[in-house]
Short mmCIF file of C-alpha atoms in Angstrom, two decimals:
data_model
loop_
_atom_site.label_atom_id
_atom_site.label_comp_id
_atom_site.label_asym_id
_atom_site.label_seq_id
_atom_site.Cartn_x
_atom_site.Cartn_y
_atom_site.Cartn_z
CA UNK A 1 -40.79 -15.86 -156.76
CA UNK A 2 -41.00 -12.05 -156.89
CA UNK A 3 -39.47 -10.69 -160.09
CA UNK A 4 -36.96 -7.87 -159.80
CA UNK A 5 -37.69 -4.66 -161.70
CA UNK A 6 -41.02 -2.99 -162.54
CA UNK A 7 -44.02 -5.23 -163.15
CA UNK A 8 -47.75 -5.82 -162.85
CA UNK A 9 -48.37 -8.42 -160.14
CA UNK A 10 -49.57 -11.59 -161.86
CA UNK A 11 -48.93 -14.53 -159.55
CA UNK A 12 -50.47 -15.03 -156.13
CA UNK A 13 -46.95 -14.98 -154.71
CA UNK A 14 -46.33 -11.50 -156.10
CA UNK A 15 -49.67 -10.21 -154.88
CA UNK A 16 -49.07 -11.62 -151.40
CA UNK A 17 -45.66 -9.93 -151.34
CA UNK A 18 -47.40 -6.62 -152.08
CA UNK A 19 -49.99 -7.20 -149.33
CA UNK A 20 -47.21 -7.90 -146.83
CA UNK A 21 -45.31 -4.81 -147.97
CA UNK A 22 -48.43 -2.70 -147.45
CA UNK A 23 -48.69 -4.07 -143.93
CA UNK A 24 -45.09 -3.02 -143.19
CA UNK A 25 -45.66 0.53 -144.45
CA UNK A 26 -49.26 1.29 -143.53
CA UNK A 27 -49.74 -0.66 -140.31
CA UNK A 28 -46.30 -0.87 -138.73
CA UNK A 29 -44.71 2.37 -139.93
CA UNK A 30 -47.73 4.69 -140.20
CA UNK A 31 -50.11 3.11 -137.69
CA UNK A 32 -53.00 2.98 -140.17
CA UNK A 33 -55.62 0.35 -140.95
CA UNK A 34 -55.05 -1.49 -137.68
CA UNK A 35 -58.73 -2.37 -137.41
CA UNK A 36 -58.92 -4.03 -140.84
CA UNK A 37 -55.45 -5.48 -141.45
CA UNK A 38 -54.70 -9.19 -141.11
CA UNK A 39 -52.28 -9.11 -138.18
CA UNK A 40 -51.92 -12.87 -137.89
CA UNK A 41 -50.51 -13.08 -141.41
CA UNK A 42 -49.06 -9.53 -141.47
CA UNK A 43 -50.85 -8.57 -144.68
CA UNK A 44 -53.15 -5.75 -145.79
CA UNK A 45 -55.62 -6.81 -148.48
CA UNK A 46 -58.84 -5.09 -149.59
CA UNK A 47 -61.81 -6.24 -151.72
CA UNK A 48 -60.72 -3.84 -154.47
CA UNK A 49 -57.54 -5.90 -154.91
CA UNK A 50 -59.48 -8.75 -156.48
CA UNK A 51 -60.21 -6.74 -159.63
CA UNK A 52 -57.28 -4.28 -159.57
CA UNK A 53 -54.12 -3.87 -161.58
CA UNK A 54 -51.37 -3.98 -158.96
CA UNK A 55 -48.01 -2.53 -159.94
CA UNK A 56 -44.79 -3.09 -158.02
CA UNK A 57 -41.04 -2.54 -158.06
CA UNK A 58 -38.73 -5.12 -156.53
CA UNK A 59 -35.05 -5.41 -155.74
CA UNK A 60 -33.32 -8.57 -154.51
CA UNK A 61 -36.65 -10.36 -154.60
CA UNK A 62 -38.35 -7.87 -152.24
CA UNK A 63 -41.09 -5.33 -153.01
CA UNK A 64 -39.81 -1.76 -152.52
CA UNK A 65 -42.67 0.24 -154.08
CA UNK A 66 -46.23 -0.39 -155.20
CA UNK A 67 -49.45 1.20 -156.42
CA UNK A 68 -52.90 0.00 -157.42
CA UNK A 69 -55.33 0.95 -160.17
CA UNK A 70 -58.98 0.02 -160.38
CA UNK A 71 -60.17 0.41 -163.96
CA UNK A 72 -63.83 0.73 -164.85
CA UNK A 73 -63.28 -1.62 -167.78
CA UNK A 74 -62.30 -4.51 -165.49
CA UNK A 75 -65.19 -4.36 -163.03
CA UNK A 76 -67.74 -1.89 -161.63
CA UNK A 77 -66.28 0.50 -159.10
CA UNK A 78 -67.07 -0.52 -155.53
CA UNK A 79 -69.40 1.58 -153.42
CA UNK A 80 -66.43 2.78 -151.38
CA UNK A 81 -64.58 4.01 -154.46
CA UNK A 82 -67.65 5.78 -155.85
CA UNK A 83 -68.26 7.49 -152.52
CA UNK A 84 -64.65 8.33 -151.64
CA UNK A 85 -63.71 9.77 -154.99
CA UNK A 86 -67.05 11.41 -155.80
CA UNK A 87 -67.30 9.39 -159.02
CA UNK A 88 -71.06 9.43 -159.57
CA UNK A 89 -71.26 12.74 -161.50
CA UNK A 90 -68.57 11.43 -163.85
CA UNK A 91 -70.21 8.02 -164.23
CA UNK A 92 -73.43 9.83 -165.15
CA UNK A 93 -71.59 11.44 -168.07
CA UNK A 94 -68.91 8.95 -169.13
CA UNK A 95 -68.46 5.22 -169.73
CA UNK A 96 -66.58 3.52 -166.86
CA UNK A 97 -63.91 2.35 -169.32
CA UNK A 98 -62.37 5.85 -169.37
CA UNK A 99 -62.05 6.12 -165.57
CA UNK A 100 -59.36 4.80 -163.22
CA UNK A 101 -58.91 5.14 -159.46
CA UNK A 102 -55.32 5.05 -158.26
CA UNK A 103 -54.60 4.10 -154.65
CA UNK A 104 -52.14 2.50 -152.26
CA UNK A 105 -49.02 4.13 -153.65
CA UNK A 106 -46.08 3.67 -151.30
CA UNK A 107 -42.30 3.34 -151.23
CA UNK A 108 -39.95 1.60 -148.82
CA UNK A 109 -38.36 4.25 -146.53
CA UNK A 110 -34.82 3.89 -147.84
CA UNK A 111 -36.02 4.42 -151.43
CA UNK A 112 -37.99 7.60 -150.75
CA UNK A 113 -36.55 10.52 -152.65
CA UNK A 114 -35.28 8.21 -155.37
CA UNK A 115 -36.90 8.06 -158.84
CA UNK A 116 -38.35 4.61 -158.22
CA UNK A 117 -41.95 5.74 -157.71
CA UNK A 118 -41.82 7.90 -160.83
CA UNK A 119 -40.47 4.87 -162.70
CA UNK A 120 -43.35 2.82 -161.35
CA UNK A 121 -45.71 5.52 -162.62
CA UNK A 122 -44.28 5.12 -166.11
CA UNK A 123 -45.11 1.42 -165.92
CA UNK A 124 -48.75 2.14 -165.05
CA UNK A 125 -48.82 4.89 -167.71
CA UNK A 126 -48.39 2.21 -170.37
CA UNK A 127 -51.71 0.73 -169.30
CA UNK A 128 -53.37 4.17 -169.22
CA UNK A 129 -52.24 4.88 -172.79
CA UNK A 130 -53.18 1.43 -174.08
CA UNK A 131 -56.74 1.72 -172.75
CA UNK A 132 -57.11 5.46 -173.59
CA UNK A 133 -58.13 6.22 -170.01
CA UNK A 134 -59.24 9.85 -169.72
CA UNK A 135 -59.50 10.53 -165.99
CA UNK A 136 -57.38 9.19 -163.12
CA UNK A 137 -58.82 9.76 -159.64
CA UNK A 138 -56.95 9.74 -156.36
CA UNK A 139 -56.72 11.56 -153.04
CA UNK A 140 -54.01 13.16 -150.94
CA UNK A 141 -53.52 14.72 -147.54
CA UNK A 142 -53.56 18.54 -147.43
CA UNK A 143 -49.78 18.80 -146.97
CA UNK A 144 -49.20 16.89 -150.23
CA UNK A 145 -51.73 18.78 -152.33
CA UNK A 146 -49.29 21.29 -153.83
CA UNK A 147 -46.99 18.45 -154.89
CA UNK A 148 -49.78 16.72 -156.81
CA UNK A 149 -51.13 19.98 -158.22
CA UNK A 150 -47.67 20.73 -159.54
CA UNK A 151 -47.74 17.42 -161.40
CA UNK A 152 -51.05 18.22 -163.05
CA UNK A 153 -53.69 16.99 -160.60
CA UNK A 154 -56.78 19.13 -160.09
CA UNK A 155 -59.19 19.42 -157.18
CA UNK A 156 -62.87 19.15 -158.01
CA UNK A 157 -64.98 17.82 -155.14
CA UNK A 158 -67.36 19.89 -153.04
CA UNK A 159 -66.70 17.58 -150.07
CA UNK A 160 -63.46 16.02 -148.91
CA UNK A 161 -62.89 12.49 -147.63
CA UNK A 162 -63.04 11.67 -143.92
CA UNK A 163 -61.28 8.33 -143.54
CA UNK A 164 -61.25 6.76 -140.09
CA UNK A 165 -57.93 5.13 -140.93
CA UNK A 166 -56.12 7.51 -143.29
CA UNK A 167 -57.43 10.84 -141.99
CA UNK A 168 -58.50 13.88 -144.01
CA UNK A 169 -58.04 13.47 -147.76
CA UNK A 170 -58.71 15.75 -150.72
CA UNK A 171 -60.02 14.09 -153.91
CA UNK A 172 -57.95 14.90 -156.99
CA UNK A 173 -58.16 14.00 -160.68
CA UNK A 174 -55.77 13.99 -163.62
CA UNK A 175 -57.18 14.76 -167.07
CA UNK A 176 -54.82 12.46 -168.94
CA UNK A 177 -54.77 13.98 -172.41
CA UNK A 178 -54.96 17.65 -171.43
CA UNK A 179 -51.27 18.21 -172.22
CA UNK A 180 -51.92 21.90 -172.90
CA UNK A 181 -52.97 22.30 -169.26
CA UNK A 182 -49.84 20.52 -168.04
CA UNK A 183 -47.67 22.85 -170.10
CA UNK A 184 -49.57 25.92 -168.93
CA UNK A 185 -48.92 25.19 -165.27
CA UNK A 186 -45.32 24.14 -165.93
CA UNK A 187 -45.85 20.57 -164.79
CA UNK A 188 -42.90 18.20 -165.29
CA UNK A 189 -45.50 15.61 -166.31
CA UNK A 190 -45.92 17.46 -169.61
CA UNK A 191 -42.57 16.13 -170.77
CA UNK A 192 -43.65 12.49 -170.44
CA UNK A 193 -47.37 12.77 -171.23
CA UNK A 194 -48.42 11.47 -174.64
CA UNK A 195 -49.61 14.33 -176.81
CA UNK A 196 -52.47 13.10 -178.99
CA UNK A 197 -52.72 16.46 -180.72
CA UNK A 198 -56.06 17.04 -182.43
CA UNK A 199 -57.11 13.49 -181.52
CA UNK A 200 -56.88 14.23 -177.79
CA UNK A 201 -59.95 13.14 -175.85
CA UNK A 202 -60.81 15.64 -173.13
CA UNK A 203 -64.30 14.82 -171.87
CA UNK A 204 -66.87 17.58 -172.30
CA UNK A 205 -67.86 17.29 -168.65
CA UNK A 206 -64.35 18.26 -167.48
CA UNK A 207 -65.13 21.97 -167.72
CA UNK A 208 -68.13 21.79 -165.40
CA UNK A 209 -67.03 18.98 -163.09
CA UNK A 210 -63.30 19.63 -162.75
CA UNK A 211 -62.24 23.15 -163.66
CA UNK A 212 -64.36 24.78 -160.94
CA UNK A 213 -61.73 23.62 -158.42
CA UNK A 214 -64.20 22.25 -155.90
CA UNK A 215 -63.62 23.34 -152.33
CA UNK A 216 -59.90 24.09 -152.61
CA UNK A 217 -58.05 27.19 -153.80
CA UNK A 218 -54.41 26.41 -154.59
CA UNK A 219 -51.76 29.11 -154.54
CA UNK A 220 -50.05 27.38 -157.46
CA UNK A 221 -53.06 27.80 -159.74
CA UNK A 222 -54.60 31.13 -158.77
CA UNK A 223 -53.53 34.67 -159.61
CA UNK A 224 -51.33 35.91 -156.77
CA UNK A 225 -53.39 39.04 -156.17
CA UNK A 226 -56.65 37.11 -156.02
CA UNK A 227 -55.17 34.51 -153.69
CA UNK A 228 -53.71 37.05 -151.28
CA UNK A 229 -56.96 38.98 -151.45
CA UNK A 230 -58.89 35.97 -150.22
CA UNK A 231 -56.56 35.52 -147.25
CA UNK A 232 -56.21 39.18 -146.35
CA UNK A 233 -59.98 39.57 -146.66
CA UNK A 234 -60.37 37.03 -143.86
CA UNK A 235 -57.46 38.03 -141.63
CA UNK A 236 -58.10 41.78 -141.87
CA UNK A 237 -61.42 41.22 -140.13
CA UNK A 238 -59.81 39.81 -136.97
CA UNK A 239 -60.99 41.25 -133.69
CA UNK A 240 -58.81 43.53 -131.59
CA UNK A 241 -55.91 41.74 -129.82
CA UNK A 242 -55.86 39.03 -132.48
CA UNK A 243 -52.66 38.77 -134.49
CA UNK A 244 -52.41 37.81 -138.15
CA UNK A 245 -49.86 35.23 -139.24
CA UNK A 246 -48.95 37.67 -142.05
CA UNK A 247 -48.57 40.76 -139.85
CA UNK A 248 -45.57 42.91 -140.80
CA UNK A 249 -45.18 41.40 -144.27
CA UNK A 250 -45.65 43.38 -147.47
CA UNK A 251 -47.48 41.80 -150.43
CA UNK A 252 -44.35 40.31 -151.99
CA UNK A 253 -43.17 38.85 -148.68
CA UNK A 254 -46.63 37.47 -147.91
CA UNK A 255 -46.69 35.77 -151.31
CA UNK A 256 -43.36 34.11 -150.54
CA UNK A 257 -44.54 32.98 -147.10
CA UNK A 258 -47.62 31.42 -148.67
CA UNK A 259 -45.78 29.56 -151.41
CA UNK A 260 -47.38 26.17 -152.14
CA UNK A 261 -50.18 26.83 -149.63
CA UNK A 262 -53.87 26.05 -150.13
CA UNK A 263 -57.18 27.37 -148.84
CA UNK A 264 -59.49 24.48 -148.00
CA UNK A 265 -63.21 24.75 -147.37
CA UNK A 266 -64.27 22.22 -144.72
CA UNK A 267 -67.77 21.18 -143.71
CA UNK A 268 -68.94 20.65 -140.15
CA UNK A 269 -67.80 17.26 -138.91
CA UNK A 270 -64.64 17.04 -141.03
CA UNK A 271 -61.66 15.69 -139.10
CA UNK A 272 -58.97 18.00 -140.45
CA UNK A 273 -56.16 16.53 -138.32
CA UNK A 274 -55.95 12.92 -137.18
CA UNK A 275 -54.13 12.14 -133.94
CA UNK A 276 -50.91 10.28 -134.67
CA UNK A 277 -50.66 11.63 -138.22
CA UNK A 278 -47.15 12.32 -139.49
CA UNK A 279 -47.86 15.46 -141.56
CA UNK A 280 -46.29 18.64 -140.16
CA UNK A 281 -47.98 21.45 -142.05
CA UNK A 282 -49.61 24.23 -140.05
CA UNK A 283 -53.12 25.61 -140.52
CA UNK A 284 -54.62 29.05 -140.00
CA UNK A 285 -58.35 29.45 -139.45
CA UNK A 286 -59.80 31.94 -141.93
CA UNK A 287 -63.49 31.43 -141.22
CA UNK A 288 -65.59 29.33 -138.83
CA UNK A 289 -64.60 27.28 -135.79
CA UNK A 290 -62.79 24.01 -135.11
CA UNK A 291 -62.55 21.82 -132.02
CA UNK A 292 -59.49 20.04 -130.65
CA UNK A 293 -60.45 16.68 -129.19
CA UNK A 294 -58.52 14.01 -127.33
CA UNK A 295 -60.80 10.98 -127.58
CA UNK A 296 -64.13 12.30 -126.22
CA UNK A 297 -62.62 15.23 -124.35
CA UNK A 298 -62.94 18.75 -125.76
CA UNK A 299 -59.51 20.35 -125.34
CA UNK A 300 -59.87 23.68 -127.14
CA UNK A 301 -61.82 25.66 -129.73
CA UNK A 302 -60.17 27.62 -132.55
CA UNK A 303 -61.64 30.58 -134.39
CA UNK A 304 -60.56 33.02 -137.12
CA UNK A 305 -56.87 33.89 -136.95
CA UNK A 306 -55.93 30.94 -134.75
CA UNK A 307 -53.09 28.64 -135.73
CA UNK A 308 -53.26 24.87 -135.27
CA UNK A 309 -50.98 21.98 -136.13
CA UNK A 310 -48.02 24.08 -134.96
CA UNK A 311 -46.76 21.50 -132.45
CA UNK A 312 -46.06 18.93 -135.16
CA UNK A 313 -44.21 21.59 -137.17
CA UNK A 314 -42.18 23.09 -134.33
CA UNK A 315 -41.37 19.86 -132.48
CA UNK A 316 -41.22 17.60 -135.57
CA UNK A 317 -43.47 15.05 -133.89
CA UNK A 318 -46.71 13.27 -134.86
CA UNK A 319 -50.05 15.00 -134.32
CA UNK A 320 -51.07 14.96 -130.65
CA UNK A 321 -54.85 15.35 -131.00
CA UNK A 322 -57.77 15.26 -133.43
CA UNK A 323 -59.07 18.53 -134.86
CA UNK A 324 -62.66 18.64 -136.16
CA UNK A 325 -64.55 21.34 -138.00
CA UNK A 326 -67.26 22.41 -135.55
CA UNK A 327 -68.90 24.56 -138.24
CA UNK A 328 -68.44 24.97 -141.95
CA UNK A 329 -65.11 26.74 -142.20
CA UNK A 330 -62.15 27.75 -144.34
CA UNK A 331 -58.57 27.00 -143.33
CA UNK A 332 -55.22 27.98 -144.80
CA UNK A 333 -52.87 25.00 -145.10
CA UNK A 334 -49.31 26.35 -145.02
CA UNK A 335 -46.49 24.39 -146.63
CA UNK A 336 -44.01 22.92 -144.16
CA UNK A 337 -41.35 22.79 -146.87
CA UNK A 338 -41.80 26.47 -147.79
CA UNK A 339 -41.54 27.56 -144.16
CA UNK A 340 -38.48 25.43 -143.42
CA UNK A 341 -36.68 26.59 -146.55
CA UNK A 342 -37.46 30.23 -145.72
CA UNK A 343 -35.72 29.83 -142.36
CA UNK A 344 -32.49 29.21 -144.27
CA UNK A 345 -32.93 31.36 -147.37
CA UNK A 346 -35.59 33.99 -146.58
CA UNK A 347 -34.88 34.72 -142.94
CA UNK A 348 -36.72 38.06 -142.73
CA UNK A 349 -39.98 36.50 -143.88
CA UNK A 350 -39.44 33.43 -141.69
CA UNK A 351 -38.75 35.59 -138.64
CA UNK A 352 -41.98 37.55 -139.13
CA UNK A 353 -44.07 34.40 -139.57
CA UNK A 354 -42.56 32.60 -136.56
CA UNK A 355 -42.89 35.73 -134.40
CA UNK A 356 -46.53 36.11 -135.40
CA UNK A 357 -47.20 32.47 -134.57
CA UNK A 358 -45.56 33.00 -131.17
CA UNK A 359 -47.82 36.01 -130.54
CA UNK A 360 -50.91 34.01 -131.51
CA UNK A 361 -49.91 31.21 -129.14
CA UNK A 362 -49.22 33.68 -126.32
CA UNK A 363 -52.66 35.23 -126.77
CA UNK A 364 -54.16 31.75 -126.64
CA UNK A 365 -52.51 31.20 -123.22
CA UNK A 366 -53.59 34.62 -121.92
CA UNK A 367 -57.16 34.08 -123.07
CA UNK A 368 -57.35 30.70 -121.36
CA UNK A 369 -55.90 32.21 -118.22
#
């Protein structure tokens, strides 16, 4: 029997209900983990589940949301978790009992946009507070980074995650008791975070391992002038007959166009876009080169100033090809939400951006011709 409400999965029946729910969302809806899921029994289980705290929300006896936490106090972190979330530098400095990895958060489609996942987070927060966990690790796709940053997550890793199943992921961490930081960035999480005052435990290693930002520069956390300077510094160097996505915009307009965007440093071999992915954000190459591949076939090569991922944005369809970093490079990940909202409420800026994208695409056709 699956209990209604918010709970930690205790019985095998509840855990199996979660595994079947994961299958529905990850495998059937999103097309992920097909090579490792149990198709015969329509369930998605992983070795980490055996020692994890699994949280779920249920209505009418059915799971509608879930998440998982692996706590260093329950069992050693698996090799996959240590590698994926770049945990080793933290484990070298801190006891595992103050670290948690959060994964497999998902919500049934009809409940997305409701407060149910936030409510589920409050349930897991009870455990975090009880155990005085200091750092919560996770990962997100580039198009979700600004959302998590706005809630208090920070980027820190020098290398991102290349998952054959989930695609390109950016490691993130929450410093649980740094309420001052949450307030400084205006995070809504500050209202619900427990303020330990002078007794707050913020690990000494946070300054060196977290606050450097890793390989991501987020528009939400960086001085506007510095952020625009980074982007203009790259785009102003474009060769003749190359158009900038920001052409025709003054500084204030450019800042609005780049709201909730991020500059991501990729290393050669990174798969920045996974074919079939549902994200619709667009990217602009600032430095280096990337290759578009359809299976083993090289379709195109992108260099500085080029736009990619535009088909998913413009046609509102899944990604049609894989895009790999051919060299170390920097890319600008533009927020789909910001661009779509600007079409309705900031039409002058939106018109410039869309026109510039059209020019870039036209030049791509002419060059190929």
